[in-house]
Amino acid sequence: MTGPLSPASTRNAESVWPPEVWRAPKKTVLDPRDRGGPAQPLLSVTGLVKHFKVGGSPFGEGTVVRAVDGVDFDLIKGETLGIVGESGCGKSTTARLLMQLMPPDAGRLVFDGEELGGALSLTEYRRQVQMVFQDSYASLNPRLTIEDSIAFGPQVHGLPARQAIARAHDLLDRVGLEPARFAGRFPHELSGGQRQRINIARALAMNPRLVILDEAVSALDKSVEAQVLNLLMDLKQEFNLTYIFISHDLNVVRFMVDRVLVMYLGKVAELGGRDAVFNQPAHPYTAALLASMPSMDPDHRVERPPLTGDPPNPINPPPGCRFHPRCAVAEAVCSVKEPEMAATGTDRAGARHAAACLMRAAGSGHSRAPAVAVPA
Amino acid sequence: MTPMIDIRNLSVTFTGRGKAVRAVDDVSLSVAPGEVVALLGESGSGKSVTLRSLLRLHPKNRSRMEGTIRVDGEDVLALSPRALADYRGRKVSMIFQDPGLAMDPVYTVGRQIVETIRRHESVSTAEAEARALALFKKVSIPAPERRLAAYPSSMSGGMRQRAMIALALACNPKVLLADEPTTALDATVQIQILLLLRDLQRELGLSVIFVTHDIGVAVEVADRVAVMYAGRIVEEGKVADVVRTPRHPYTRGLLAARVEHAVPGSRLETIPGAPPDLAELPAGCAFRERCVVAEPRCAAERPAFVQRSPTRGDACLLTG
Ligand SMILES: Nc1ncnc2c1ncn2[C@@H]1O[C@H](COP(=O)(O)OP(=O)(O)OP(=O)(O)O)[C@@H](O)[C@H]1O
Ligand SMILES: Nc1ncnc2c1ncn2[C@@H]1O[C@H](COP(=O)(O)OP(=O)(O)OP(=O)(O)O)[C@@H](O)[C@H]1O
Ligand code: SF4
Ligand SMILES: [Mg+2]
Ligand SMILES: [Mg+2]
């Protein structure tokens, strides 16, 4: 690790690529890549579905894992959207679908007003959306030096080698790794935190607008994690980025995000502003998830586990509300009627807050449901 | 009270290929009967090596252990191979992050518990089976009869962890060593396992060393906490004291860097740099290069662990 994470003071003009964005970092400056204007979501996701066929499972041939089972959300320009939920709920599958690393079974992606596969080509979309994974080692080619790893993507997209290397050095500097010391090293010569900085630099080399961070800090030691979180926040400002931040660490999510999307068994259970979701969770699952966090207070330890049993299997999701077998406030209707997302209000920042729980849906038949629907 | 576990000046050096690495350096730690001590530290700080020393699990020809370890009055480093085999599992057992390390995939979980009991005690199979069932009930495994006949691979993560705890408790040990047993679990399952361990520990009066890198977990389970850095214990005390008034600059930095109490989106305080390479430790205090209050003398002298009060101690030249 090298010194402070301050912005580079000197930059080689030649390395600037593409020039307009490199020099237009501040939020107040309009992003020249912007097409639909600030109110246009950066990404609109509708009806996203991915089922995996698994052969030879204990459930027999031809069973399907409903990994992502109808996910809708809008990603606001410049926000950080957190995605949380238990292991296997479909967070990474959602991320990989958004990255187009595999084809969805159904669903539309509209990026800044342009439909993917329509006005927007896959190549162009792929350049604007980048991803950083948890496993910093597996994501890097062990036989490429650090500078070559970072320069690789831009070169593939047509940037001359010399400029691509110069840009790699700029980015190394920007993620807190002195180019003179690190550019020529190989991945195995770096610590986990350093490798993760390289992966971040590599994602930024493509000059993306959206970066998906899938457990990107989860493998790091706490003292190093804090450095990388600071770095991610700085880079977001400087490069006008929008983040999707996936993590199982709810404390880190609360710290990093503007809005949170809670997933349960391939579906969205709750979506809302950070404070609304963390302070007034609208879905019983979210409430239980939050109550499972260690207390950090030796005088008020957690006394009873909020949920019993392990997360269920997405092979045979329960009928009705998928959460009903574990839900403390479930009623008879919950095992027959599938809840839709129902608005529960807006927070101070104007973000909509909604949850897929019959308790929140007017006229659902749940005894705690409101008499009239909350306006969206 | 005589401690259940008494580690004095333990050092563990791995020789093998390349440079010798002193993974644990002059560590002393004692645990009273019925007490839970968390060993907290970052990756590579020597937590697992310390724990494994208590069972003498290091490769014999590539490691060197110095110091003394007493458990329930027995000198662990002097045990004969036979005595050691009996000591493992009967007096001290261990649970891991990965239950695969404790369980054999080709036998049913019930069979493994029965075999373990019969290896240490002369009881009938029927009696051992009855005890296995009672253990499964104790760790709250639903449908315990059916689950005893299951193979480890067919159980979910949380169930496997419960089964491993049952296996560890099969011979009524006095000491339970836990090496990050909840780290790979979901928060919702982690809290279940932590509370289960807490209840069992109280009920059975176990002495526990609980290794974790997560302060929140330490707070949830432990009475005392020992913070490790680069193979040494740098601070030790009651959980509440250490969390509220950390003394060692490393502990202070670690607590300050937590996201839990930070204002969302604000800058986090950070400890600069990364943990050092054990093969190339700097002279003096191993934390010196990352320490915001380091003075020249920190480079000259290696701070020894000093007991500052009956319940509190640290290894910093500046806190005295
Ligand atoms: N390629 C695949 N083939 C079959 N099943 C898959 C595949 N990828 C994922 N799955 C299954 O889909 C479900 C969702 O997996 P996913 O990786 O999206 O979960 P996740 O929310 O990211 O979990 P984690 O928190 O453990 O990372 C799981 O049941 C998983 O086993
Ligand atoms: N058998 C071994 N041979 C050589 N070196 C070893 C051996 N076991 C451990 N080490 C080294 O000892 C040091 C301490 O390792 P240890 O496993 O105790 O760390 P830890 O604190 O448990 O970390 P983690 O949180 O990653 O589990 C590391 O540098 C490790 O590489
Ligand atoms: S719909 Fe019913 S079962 Fe589902 S979360 Fe709401 S109350 Fe619980
Ligand atoms: Mg995942
Ligand atoms: Mg370890």
Short mmCIF file of C-alpha atoms and ligand atoms in Angstrom, two decimals, chain A residues 50-54 65-68 83-96 102 134 214-215 246-248 263 265-266 312-315, chain B residues 184 186, ligand 1:
data_model
loop_
_atom_site.label_atom_id
_atom_site.label_comp_id
_atom_site.label_asym_id
_atom_site.label_seq_id
_atom_site.Cartn_x
_atom_site.Cartn_y
_atom_site.Cartn_z
CA LYS A 50 -33.45 -16.26 -14.91
CA HIS A 51 -34.17 -19.91 -14.17
CA PHE A 52 -31.38 -22.47 -14.12
CA LYS A 53 -32.11 -26.03 -15.13
CA VAL A 54 -30.38 -28.43 -12.81
CA VAL A 65 -33.76 -23.01 -9.76
CA ARG A 66 -35.78 -19.82 -9.91
CA ALA A 67 -32.71 -17.69 -9.19
CA VAL A 68 -34.26 -14.43 -10.44
CA ILE A 83 -28.92 -5.02 -2.93
CA VAL A 84 -29.22 -7.20 0.17
CA GLY A 85 -30.67 -10.56 1.07
CA GLU A 86 -29.64 -14.00 2.25
CA SER A 87 -27.28 -16.26 0.38
CA GLY A 88 -28.87 -17.67 -2.77
CA CYS A 89 -31.62 -15.04 -3.06
CA GLY A 90 -30.36 -14.04 -6.50
CA LYS A 91 -28.17 -10.97 -5.95
CA SER A 92 -25.23 -12.15 -8.05
CA THR A 93 -27.48 -13.61 -10.73
CA THR A 94 -29.21 -10.24 -11.01
CA ALA A 95 -25.82 -8.54 -11.27
CA ARG A 96 -24.63 -10.94 -13.95
CA MET A 102 -25.54 -14.46 -19.55
CA GLN A 134 -15.42 -10.34 -4.46
CA ASP A 214 -20.70 -7.56 -6.03
CA GLU A 215 -19.29 -8.19 -2.55
CA ILE A 246 -24.18 -5.78 -3.31
CA SER A 247 -23.09 -6.92 0.13
CA HIS A 248 -24.09 -9.27 2.90
CA MET A 263 -34.36 -9.60 -2.30
CA LEU A 265 -35.95 -15.99 -3.19
CA GLY A 266 -35.48 -14.30 -6.53
CA PRO A 312 -35.19 -21.86 1.83
CA ASN A 313 -34.26 -23.27 -1.52
CA PRO A 314 -35.19 -21.38 -4.72
CA ILE A 315 -36.03 -24.70 -6.38
CA ALA B 184 -19.42 -18.12 6.18
CA ASP B 186 -25.80 -15.54 6.55
N1 LIG C 1 -25.00 -21.23 -13.12
C1 LIG C 1 -25.89 -21.68 -12.23
N2 LIG C 1 -26.47 -22.90 -12.37
C2 LIG C 1 -27.39 -23.34 -11.49
N3 LIG C 1 -27.80 -22.66 -10.42
C3 LIG C 1 -27.27 -21.45 -10.22
C4 LIG C 1 -26.28 -20.90 -11.09
N4 LIG C 1 -25.92 -19.68 -10.63
C5 LIG C 1 -26.64 -19.49 -9.50
N5 LIG C 1 -27.45 -20.54 -9.25
C6 LIG C 1 -28.40 -20.66 -8.14
O1 LIG C 1 -29.24 -19.55 -8.18
C7 LIG C 1 -29.55 -19.10 -6.87
C8 LIG C 1 -29.17 -17.66 -6.71
O2 LIG C 1 -27.75 -17.56 -6.72
P1 LIG C 1 -26.97 -16.20 -6.59
O3 LIG C 1 -25.54 -16.50 -6.78
O4 LIG C 1 -27.58 -15.19 -7.47
O5 LIG C 1 -27.25 -15.82 -5.09
P2 LIG C 1 -26.65 -14.63 -4.21
O6 LIG C 1 -27.82 -13.86 -3.71
O7 LIG C 1 -25.63 -13.89 -4.98
O8 LIG C 1 -26.01 -15.42 -3.00
P3 LIG C 1 -24.67 -15.15 -2.17
O9 LIG C 1 -25.04 -14.18 -1.11
O10 LIG C 1 -24.36 -16.50 -1.61
O11 LIG C 1 -23.63 -14.64 -3.12
C9 LIG C 1 -28.82 -20.04 -5.91
O12 LIG C 1 -29.72 -21.03 -5.50
C10 LIG C 1 -27.74 -20.61 -6.79
O13 LIG C 1 -27.39 -21.90 -6.33
#
